[in-house]
CSV table of N, CA and C in Angstrom, one decimal:
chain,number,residue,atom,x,y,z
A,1,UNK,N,54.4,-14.4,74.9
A,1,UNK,CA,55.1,-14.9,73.7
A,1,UNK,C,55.8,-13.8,73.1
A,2,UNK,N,56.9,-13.9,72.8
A,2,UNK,CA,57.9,-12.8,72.0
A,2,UNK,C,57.8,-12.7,70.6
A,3,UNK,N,58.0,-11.6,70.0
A,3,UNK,CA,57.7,-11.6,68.7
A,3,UNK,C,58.4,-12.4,67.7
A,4,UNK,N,59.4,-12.7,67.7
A,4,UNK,CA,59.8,-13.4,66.9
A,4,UNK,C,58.7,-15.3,66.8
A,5,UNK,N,58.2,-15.8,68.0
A,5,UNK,CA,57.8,-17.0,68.2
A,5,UNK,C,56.5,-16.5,67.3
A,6,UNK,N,56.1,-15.2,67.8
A,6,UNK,CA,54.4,-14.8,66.8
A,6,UNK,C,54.7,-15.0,65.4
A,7,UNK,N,55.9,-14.3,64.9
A,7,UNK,CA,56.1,-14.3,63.4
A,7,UNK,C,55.6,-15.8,62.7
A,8,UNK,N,56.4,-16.5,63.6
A,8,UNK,CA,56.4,-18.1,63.0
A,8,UNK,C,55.1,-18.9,63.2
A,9,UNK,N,54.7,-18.4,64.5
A,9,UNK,CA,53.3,-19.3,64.7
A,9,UNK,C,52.8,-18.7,63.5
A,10,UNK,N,52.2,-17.4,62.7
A,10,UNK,CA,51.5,-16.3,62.1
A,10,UNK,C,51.9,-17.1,60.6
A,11,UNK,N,53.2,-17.0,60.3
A,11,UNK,CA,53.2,-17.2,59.1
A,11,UNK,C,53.6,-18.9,58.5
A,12,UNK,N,53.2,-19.8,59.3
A,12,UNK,CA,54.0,-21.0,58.9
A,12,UNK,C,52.3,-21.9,59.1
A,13,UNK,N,51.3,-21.4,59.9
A,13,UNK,CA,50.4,-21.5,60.4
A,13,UNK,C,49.2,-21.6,59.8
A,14,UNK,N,49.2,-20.3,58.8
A,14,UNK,CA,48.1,-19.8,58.2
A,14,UNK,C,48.4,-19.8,56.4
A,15,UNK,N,47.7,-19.9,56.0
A,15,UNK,CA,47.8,-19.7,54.5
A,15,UNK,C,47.6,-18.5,53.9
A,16,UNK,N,47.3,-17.9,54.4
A,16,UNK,CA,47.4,-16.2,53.8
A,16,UNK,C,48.4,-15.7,54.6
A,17,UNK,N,49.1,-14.9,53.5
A,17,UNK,CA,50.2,-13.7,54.1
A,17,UNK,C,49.8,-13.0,54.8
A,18,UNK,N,48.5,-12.5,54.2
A,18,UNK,CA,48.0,-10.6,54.7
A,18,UNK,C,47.2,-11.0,55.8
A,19,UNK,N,46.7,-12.1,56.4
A,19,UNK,CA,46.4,-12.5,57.8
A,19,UNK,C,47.6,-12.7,59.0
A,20,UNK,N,48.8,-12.9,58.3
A,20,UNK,CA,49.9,-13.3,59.4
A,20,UNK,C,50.5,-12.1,59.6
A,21,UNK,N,50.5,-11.2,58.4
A,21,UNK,CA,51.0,-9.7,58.7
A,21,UNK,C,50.0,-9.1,59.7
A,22,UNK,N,48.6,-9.4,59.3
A,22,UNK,CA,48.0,-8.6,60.4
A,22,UNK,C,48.2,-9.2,61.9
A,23,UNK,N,48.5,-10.4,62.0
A,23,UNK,CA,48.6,-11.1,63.8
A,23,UNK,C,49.8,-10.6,64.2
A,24,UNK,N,51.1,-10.4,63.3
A,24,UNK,CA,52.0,-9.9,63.8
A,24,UNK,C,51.9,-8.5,63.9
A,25,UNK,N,51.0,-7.8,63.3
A,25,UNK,CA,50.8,-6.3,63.5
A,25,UNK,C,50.1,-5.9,64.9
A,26,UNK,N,49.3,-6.8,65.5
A,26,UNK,CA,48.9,-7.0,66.5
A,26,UNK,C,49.5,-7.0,67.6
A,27,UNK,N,51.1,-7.6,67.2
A,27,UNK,CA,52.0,-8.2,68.2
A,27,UNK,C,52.8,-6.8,68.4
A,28,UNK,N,53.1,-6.3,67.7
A,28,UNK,CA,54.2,-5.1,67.3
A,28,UNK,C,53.1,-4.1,67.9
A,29,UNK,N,51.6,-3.7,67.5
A,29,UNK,CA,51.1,-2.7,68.1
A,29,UNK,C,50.8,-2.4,69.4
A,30,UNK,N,51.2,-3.4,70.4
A,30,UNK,CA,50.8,-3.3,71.8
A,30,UNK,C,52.3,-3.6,72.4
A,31,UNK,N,52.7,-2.4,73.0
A,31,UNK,CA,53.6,-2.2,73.5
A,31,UNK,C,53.5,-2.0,75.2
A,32,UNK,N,55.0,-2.8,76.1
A,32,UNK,CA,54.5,-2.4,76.9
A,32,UNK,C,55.0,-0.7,77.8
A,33,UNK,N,55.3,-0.5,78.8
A,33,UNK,CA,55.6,0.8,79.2
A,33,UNK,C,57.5,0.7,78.7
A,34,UNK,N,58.2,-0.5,78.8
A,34,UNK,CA,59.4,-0.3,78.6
A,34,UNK,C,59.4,-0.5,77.0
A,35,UNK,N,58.5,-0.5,75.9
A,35,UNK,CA,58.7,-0.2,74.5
A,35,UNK,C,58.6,-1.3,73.8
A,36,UNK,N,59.3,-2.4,74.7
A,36,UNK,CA,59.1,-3.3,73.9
A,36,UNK,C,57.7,-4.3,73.8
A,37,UNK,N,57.7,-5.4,72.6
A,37,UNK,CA,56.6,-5.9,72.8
A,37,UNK,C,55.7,-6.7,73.6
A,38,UNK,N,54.4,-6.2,73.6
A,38,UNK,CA,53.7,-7.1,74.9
A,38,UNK,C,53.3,-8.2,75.2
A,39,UNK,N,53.0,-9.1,75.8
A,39,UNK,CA,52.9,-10.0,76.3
A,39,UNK,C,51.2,-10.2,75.8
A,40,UNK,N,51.3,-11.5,74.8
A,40,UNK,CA,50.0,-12.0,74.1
A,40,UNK,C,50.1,-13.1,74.1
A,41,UNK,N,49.2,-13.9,74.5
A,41,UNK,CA,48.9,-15.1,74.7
A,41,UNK,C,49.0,-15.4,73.1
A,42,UNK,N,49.3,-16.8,72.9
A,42,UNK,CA,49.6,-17.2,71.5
A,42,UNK,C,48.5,-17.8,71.0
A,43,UNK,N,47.2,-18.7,71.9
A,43,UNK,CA,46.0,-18.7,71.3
A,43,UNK,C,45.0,-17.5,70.8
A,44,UNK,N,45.3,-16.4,71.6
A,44,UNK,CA,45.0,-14.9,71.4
A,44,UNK,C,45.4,-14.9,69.7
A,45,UNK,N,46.4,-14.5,69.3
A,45,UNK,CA,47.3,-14.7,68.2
A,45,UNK,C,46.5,-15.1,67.6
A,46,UNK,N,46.6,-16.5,67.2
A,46,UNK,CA,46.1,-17.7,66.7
A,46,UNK,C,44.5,-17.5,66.4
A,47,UNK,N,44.1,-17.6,67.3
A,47,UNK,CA,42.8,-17.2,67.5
A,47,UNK,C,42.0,-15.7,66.2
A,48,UNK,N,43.0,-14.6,66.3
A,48,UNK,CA,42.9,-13.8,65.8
A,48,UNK,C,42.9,-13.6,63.8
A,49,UNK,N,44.3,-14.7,63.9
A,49,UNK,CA,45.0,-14.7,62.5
A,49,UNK,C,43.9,-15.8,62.1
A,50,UNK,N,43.5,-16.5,62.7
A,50,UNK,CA,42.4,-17.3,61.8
A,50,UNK,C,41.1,-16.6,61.4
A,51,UNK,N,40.8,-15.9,62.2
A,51,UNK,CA,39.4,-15.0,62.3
A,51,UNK,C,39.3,-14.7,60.7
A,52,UNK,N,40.8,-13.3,60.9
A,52,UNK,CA,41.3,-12.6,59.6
A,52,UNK,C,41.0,-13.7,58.1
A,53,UNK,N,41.8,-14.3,58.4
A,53,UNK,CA,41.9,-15.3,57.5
A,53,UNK,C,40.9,-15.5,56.6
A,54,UNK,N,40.0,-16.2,57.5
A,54,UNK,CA,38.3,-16.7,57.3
A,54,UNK,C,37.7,-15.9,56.5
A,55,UNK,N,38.0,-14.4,57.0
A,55,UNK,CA,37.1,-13.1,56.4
A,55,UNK,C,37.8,-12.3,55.8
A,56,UNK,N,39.1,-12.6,55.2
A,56,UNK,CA,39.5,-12.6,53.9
A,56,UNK,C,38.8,-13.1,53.0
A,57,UNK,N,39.4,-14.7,53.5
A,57,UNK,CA,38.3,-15.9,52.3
A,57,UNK,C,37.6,-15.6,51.6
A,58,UNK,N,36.0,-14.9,53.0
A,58,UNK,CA,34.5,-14.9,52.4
A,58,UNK,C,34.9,-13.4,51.4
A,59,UNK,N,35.6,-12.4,51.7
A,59,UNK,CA,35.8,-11.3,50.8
A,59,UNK,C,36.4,-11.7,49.6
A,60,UNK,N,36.9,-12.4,49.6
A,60,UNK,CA,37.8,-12.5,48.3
A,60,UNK,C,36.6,-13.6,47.1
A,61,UNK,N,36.0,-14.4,47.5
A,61,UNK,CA,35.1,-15.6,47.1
A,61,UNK,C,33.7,-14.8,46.8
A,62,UNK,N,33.3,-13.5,47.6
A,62,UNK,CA,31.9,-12.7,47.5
A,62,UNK,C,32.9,-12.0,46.0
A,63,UNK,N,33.5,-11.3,46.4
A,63,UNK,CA,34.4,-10.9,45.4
A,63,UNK,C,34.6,-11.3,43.7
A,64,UNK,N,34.9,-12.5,43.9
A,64,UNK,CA,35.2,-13.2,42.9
A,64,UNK,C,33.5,-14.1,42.3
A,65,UNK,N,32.7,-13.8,42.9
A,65,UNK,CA,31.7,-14.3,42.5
A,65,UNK,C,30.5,-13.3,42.1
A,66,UNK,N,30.7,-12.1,42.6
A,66,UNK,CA,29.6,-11.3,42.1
A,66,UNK,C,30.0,-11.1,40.5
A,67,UNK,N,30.7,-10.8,39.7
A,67,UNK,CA,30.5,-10.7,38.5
A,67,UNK,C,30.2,-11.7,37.7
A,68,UNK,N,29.8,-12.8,37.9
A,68,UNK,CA,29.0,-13.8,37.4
A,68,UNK,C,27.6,-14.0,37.7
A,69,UNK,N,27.0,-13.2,38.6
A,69,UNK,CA,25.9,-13.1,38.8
A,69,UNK,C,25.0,-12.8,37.5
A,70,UNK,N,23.8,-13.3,37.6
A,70,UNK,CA,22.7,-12.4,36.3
A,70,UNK,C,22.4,-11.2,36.8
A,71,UNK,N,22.5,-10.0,35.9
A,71,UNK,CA,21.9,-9.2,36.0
A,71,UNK,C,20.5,-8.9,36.3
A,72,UNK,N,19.8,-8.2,37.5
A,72,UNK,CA,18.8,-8.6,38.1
A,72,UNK,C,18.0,-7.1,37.7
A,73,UNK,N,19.1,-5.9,37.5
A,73,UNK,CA,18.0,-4.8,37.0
A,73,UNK,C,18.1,-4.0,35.5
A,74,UNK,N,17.3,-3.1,34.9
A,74,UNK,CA,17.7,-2.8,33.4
A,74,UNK,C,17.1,-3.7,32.8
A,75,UNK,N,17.6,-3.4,31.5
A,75,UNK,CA,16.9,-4.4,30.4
A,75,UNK,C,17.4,-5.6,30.3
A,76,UNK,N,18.7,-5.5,30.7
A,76,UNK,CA,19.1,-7.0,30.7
A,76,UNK,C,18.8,-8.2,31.4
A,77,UNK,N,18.0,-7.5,33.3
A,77,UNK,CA,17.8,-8.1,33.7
A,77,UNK,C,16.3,-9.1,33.1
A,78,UNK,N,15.7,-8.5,32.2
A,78,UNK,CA,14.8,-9.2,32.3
A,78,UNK,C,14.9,-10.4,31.0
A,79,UNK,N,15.7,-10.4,30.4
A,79,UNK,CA,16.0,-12.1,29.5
A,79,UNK,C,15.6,-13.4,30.6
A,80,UNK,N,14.5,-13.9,30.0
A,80,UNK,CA,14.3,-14.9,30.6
A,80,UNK,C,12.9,-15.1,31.4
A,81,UNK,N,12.7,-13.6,31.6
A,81,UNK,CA,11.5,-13.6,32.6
A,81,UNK,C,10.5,-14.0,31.5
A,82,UNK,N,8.7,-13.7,32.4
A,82,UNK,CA,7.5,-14.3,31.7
A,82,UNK,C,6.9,-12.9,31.9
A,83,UNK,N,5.9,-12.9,30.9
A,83,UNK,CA,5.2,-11.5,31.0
A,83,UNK,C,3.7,-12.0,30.3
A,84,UNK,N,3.2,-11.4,29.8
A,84,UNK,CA,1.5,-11.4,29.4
A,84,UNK,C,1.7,-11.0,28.1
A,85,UNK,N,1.3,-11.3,27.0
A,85,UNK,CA,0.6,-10.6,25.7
A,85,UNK,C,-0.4,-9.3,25.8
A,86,UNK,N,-0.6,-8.4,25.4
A,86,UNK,CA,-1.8,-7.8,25.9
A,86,UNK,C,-2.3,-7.6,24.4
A,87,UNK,N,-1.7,-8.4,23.2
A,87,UNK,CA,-2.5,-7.9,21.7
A,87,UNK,C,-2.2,-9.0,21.5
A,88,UNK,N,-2.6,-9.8,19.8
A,88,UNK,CA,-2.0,-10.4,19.5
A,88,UNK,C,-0.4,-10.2,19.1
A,89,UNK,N,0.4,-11.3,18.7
A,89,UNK,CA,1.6,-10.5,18.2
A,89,UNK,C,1.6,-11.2,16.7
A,90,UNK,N,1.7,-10.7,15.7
A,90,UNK,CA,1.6,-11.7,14.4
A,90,UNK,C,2.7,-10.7,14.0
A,91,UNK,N,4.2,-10.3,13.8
A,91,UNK,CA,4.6,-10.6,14.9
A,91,UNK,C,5.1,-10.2,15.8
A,92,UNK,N,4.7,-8.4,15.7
A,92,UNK,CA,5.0,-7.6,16.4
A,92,UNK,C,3.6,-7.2,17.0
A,93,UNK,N,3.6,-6.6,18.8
A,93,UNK,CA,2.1,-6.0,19.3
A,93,UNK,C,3.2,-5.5,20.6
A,94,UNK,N,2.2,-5.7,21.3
A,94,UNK,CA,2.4,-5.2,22.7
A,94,UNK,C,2.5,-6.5,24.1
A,95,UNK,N,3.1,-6.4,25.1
A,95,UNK,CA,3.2,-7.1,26.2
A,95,UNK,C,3.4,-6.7,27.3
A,96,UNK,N,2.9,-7.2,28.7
A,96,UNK,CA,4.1,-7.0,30.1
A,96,UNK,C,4.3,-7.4,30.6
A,97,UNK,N,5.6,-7.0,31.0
A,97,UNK,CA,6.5,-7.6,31.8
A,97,UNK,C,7.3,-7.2,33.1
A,98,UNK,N,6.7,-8.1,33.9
A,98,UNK,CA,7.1,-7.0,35.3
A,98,UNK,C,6.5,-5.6,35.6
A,99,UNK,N,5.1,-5.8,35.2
A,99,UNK,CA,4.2,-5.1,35.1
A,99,UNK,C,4.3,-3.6,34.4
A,100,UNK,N,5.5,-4.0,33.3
A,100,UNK,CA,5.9,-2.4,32.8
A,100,UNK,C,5.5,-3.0,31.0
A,101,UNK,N,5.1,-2.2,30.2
A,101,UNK,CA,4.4,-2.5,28.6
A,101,UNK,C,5.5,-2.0,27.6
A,102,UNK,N,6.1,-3.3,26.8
A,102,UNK,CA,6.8,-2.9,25.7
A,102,UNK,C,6.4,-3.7,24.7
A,103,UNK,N,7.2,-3.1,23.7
A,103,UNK,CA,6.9,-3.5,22.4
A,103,UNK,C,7.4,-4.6,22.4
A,104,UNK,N,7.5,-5.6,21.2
A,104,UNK,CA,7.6,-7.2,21.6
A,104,UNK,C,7.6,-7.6,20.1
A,105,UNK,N,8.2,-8.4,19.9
A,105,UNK,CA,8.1,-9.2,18.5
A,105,UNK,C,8.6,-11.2,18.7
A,106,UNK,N,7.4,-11.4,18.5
A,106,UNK,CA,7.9,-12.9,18.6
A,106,UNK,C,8.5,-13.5,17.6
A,107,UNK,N,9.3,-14.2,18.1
A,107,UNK,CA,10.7,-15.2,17.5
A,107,UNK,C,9.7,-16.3,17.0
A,108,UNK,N,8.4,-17.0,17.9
A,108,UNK,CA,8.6,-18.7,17.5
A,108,UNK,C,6.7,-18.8,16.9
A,109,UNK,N,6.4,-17.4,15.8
A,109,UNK,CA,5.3,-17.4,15.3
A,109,UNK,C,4.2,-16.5,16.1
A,110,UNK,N,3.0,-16.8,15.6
A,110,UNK,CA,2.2,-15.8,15.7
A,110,UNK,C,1.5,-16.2,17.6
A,111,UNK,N,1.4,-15.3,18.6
A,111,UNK,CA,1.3,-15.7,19.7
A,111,UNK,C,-0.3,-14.8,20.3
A,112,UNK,N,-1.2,-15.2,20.7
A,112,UNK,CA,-2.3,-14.7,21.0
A,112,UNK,C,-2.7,-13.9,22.1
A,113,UNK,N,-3.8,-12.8,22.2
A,113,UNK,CA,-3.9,-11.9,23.3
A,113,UNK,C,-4.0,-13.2,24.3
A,114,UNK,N,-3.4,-12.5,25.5
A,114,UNK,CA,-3.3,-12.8,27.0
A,114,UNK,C,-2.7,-14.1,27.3
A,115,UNK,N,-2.1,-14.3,26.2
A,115,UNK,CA,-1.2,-15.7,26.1
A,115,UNK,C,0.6,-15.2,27.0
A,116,UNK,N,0.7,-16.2,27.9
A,116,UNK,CA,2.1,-16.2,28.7
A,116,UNK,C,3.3,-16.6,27.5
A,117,UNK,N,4.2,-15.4,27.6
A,117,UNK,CA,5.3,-15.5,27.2
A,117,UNK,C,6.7,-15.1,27.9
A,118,UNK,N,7.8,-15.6,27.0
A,118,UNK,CA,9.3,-15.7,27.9
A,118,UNK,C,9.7,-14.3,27.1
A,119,UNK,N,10.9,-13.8,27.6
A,119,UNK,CA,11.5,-12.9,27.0
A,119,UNK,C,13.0,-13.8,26.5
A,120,UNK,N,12.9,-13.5,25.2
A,120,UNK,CA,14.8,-14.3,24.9
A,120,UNK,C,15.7,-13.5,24.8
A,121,UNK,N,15.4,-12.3,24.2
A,121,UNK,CA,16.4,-11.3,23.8
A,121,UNK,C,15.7,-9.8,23.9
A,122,UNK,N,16.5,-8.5,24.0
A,122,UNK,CA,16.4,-7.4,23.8
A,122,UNK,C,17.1,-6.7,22.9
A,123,UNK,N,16.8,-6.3,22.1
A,123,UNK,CA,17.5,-5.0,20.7
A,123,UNK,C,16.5,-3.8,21.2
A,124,UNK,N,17.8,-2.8,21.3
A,124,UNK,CA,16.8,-1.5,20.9
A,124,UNK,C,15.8,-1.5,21.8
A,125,UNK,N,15.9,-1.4,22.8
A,125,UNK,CA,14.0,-1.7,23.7
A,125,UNK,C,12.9,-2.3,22.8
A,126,UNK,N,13.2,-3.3,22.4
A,126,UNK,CA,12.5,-4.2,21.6
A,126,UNK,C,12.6,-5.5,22.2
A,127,UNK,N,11.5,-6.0,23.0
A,127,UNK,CA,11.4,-7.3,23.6
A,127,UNK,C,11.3,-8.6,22.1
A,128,UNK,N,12.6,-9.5,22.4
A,128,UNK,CA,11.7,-10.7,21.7
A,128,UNK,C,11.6,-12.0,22.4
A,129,UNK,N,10.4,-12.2,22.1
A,129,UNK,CA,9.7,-13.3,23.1
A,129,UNK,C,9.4,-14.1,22.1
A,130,UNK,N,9.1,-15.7,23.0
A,130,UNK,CA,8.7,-16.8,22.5
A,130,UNK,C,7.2,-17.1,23.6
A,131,UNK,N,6.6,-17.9,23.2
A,131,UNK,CA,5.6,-18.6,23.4
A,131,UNK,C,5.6,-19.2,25.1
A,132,UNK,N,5.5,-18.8,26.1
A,132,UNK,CA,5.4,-19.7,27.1
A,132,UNK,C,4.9,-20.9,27.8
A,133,UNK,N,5.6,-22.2,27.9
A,133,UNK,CA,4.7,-23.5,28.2
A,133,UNK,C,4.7,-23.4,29.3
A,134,UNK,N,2.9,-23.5,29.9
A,134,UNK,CA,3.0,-23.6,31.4
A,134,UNK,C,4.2,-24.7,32.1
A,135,UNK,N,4.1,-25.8,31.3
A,135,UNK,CA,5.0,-27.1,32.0
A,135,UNK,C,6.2,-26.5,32.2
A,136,UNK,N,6.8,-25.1,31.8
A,136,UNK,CA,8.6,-25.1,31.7
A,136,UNK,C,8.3,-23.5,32.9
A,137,UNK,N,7.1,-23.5,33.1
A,137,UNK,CA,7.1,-21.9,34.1
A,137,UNK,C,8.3,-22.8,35.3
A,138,UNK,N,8.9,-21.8,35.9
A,138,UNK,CA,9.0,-22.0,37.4
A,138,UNK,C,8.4,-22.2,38.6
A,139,UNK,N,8.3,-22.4,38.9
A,139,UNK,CA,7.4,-22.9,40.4
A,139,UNK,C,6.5,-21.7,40.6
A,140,UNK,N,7.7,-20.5,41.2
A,140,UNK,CA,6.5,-19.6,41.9
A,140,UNK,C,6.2,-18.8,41.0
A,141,UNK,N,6.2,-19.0,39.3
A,141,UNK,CA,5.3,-18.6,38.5
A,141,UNK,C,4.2,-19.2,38.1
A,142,UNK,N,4.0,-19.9,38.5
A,142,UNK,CA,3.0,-21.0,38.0
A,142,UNK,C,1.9,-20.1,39.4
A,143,UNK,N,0.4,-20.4,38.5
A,143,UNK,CA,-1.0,-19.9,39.3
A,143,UNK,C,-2.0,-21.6,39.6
């Protein structure tokens, strides 16, 4: 197939630019001994410019999606997790969470030793937690 037929299969073919530049880059980089371009089968091509394509896509979508993720480490990760009481809190004491002990002040009243709670917010390395209902744990928090 001659280059100019690649150009068109490449760019009329595919929906991405930067995959049909790379099939035609393919076409142009393999030369034969008289200089000009080599002889590539056009499912080769094709074959190739889709691959690209595809693994653009998943880079661009991985891309575009990781910053929406929750934050999983730091303090921020932990809003939302469940941890233990280890005092009472009437309405500041102690707790842990993720087996590490901070200070804690509950939001939803006075919460008792060894009672499960959620974390809602952090100020200042200052946990504030509410009351935990077994019924609202998640699965693989639940004993």
């Amino acid at each position: 197939m001659k280059l100019p037929a690649a150009c068109l299969l490449s760019c009329f073919l595919l929906p991405l630019p930067l995959s049909a530049q790379m099939a035609t880059d393919v076409v142009v980089a393999v030369k034969t001994d008289d200089g000009g371009p080599g002889d590539i089968s056009g499912n080769v091509i094709f074959t190739a410019a889709v691959i690209l394509t595809i693994l653009l896509i998943l880079i661009v979508v991985i891309g575009l999606w990781g910053p929406h993720r929750r934050p999983v480490t730091g303090v921020e990760g932990l809003v939302g997790e469940a941890g233990e009481a280890l005092e009472p809190l009437d309405p500041r004491g102690m707790v842990r969470v993720h087996g590490e002990l901070w200070q804690a002040e509950s939001v939803a009243g006075p919460i008792g030793k060894d009672e499960d709670i959620r974390v809602t917010a952090i100020k200042r390395l200052r946990l504030y937690v509410e009351p935990l209902n077994n019924d609202k744990k998640p699965p693989h928090e639940r004993i």
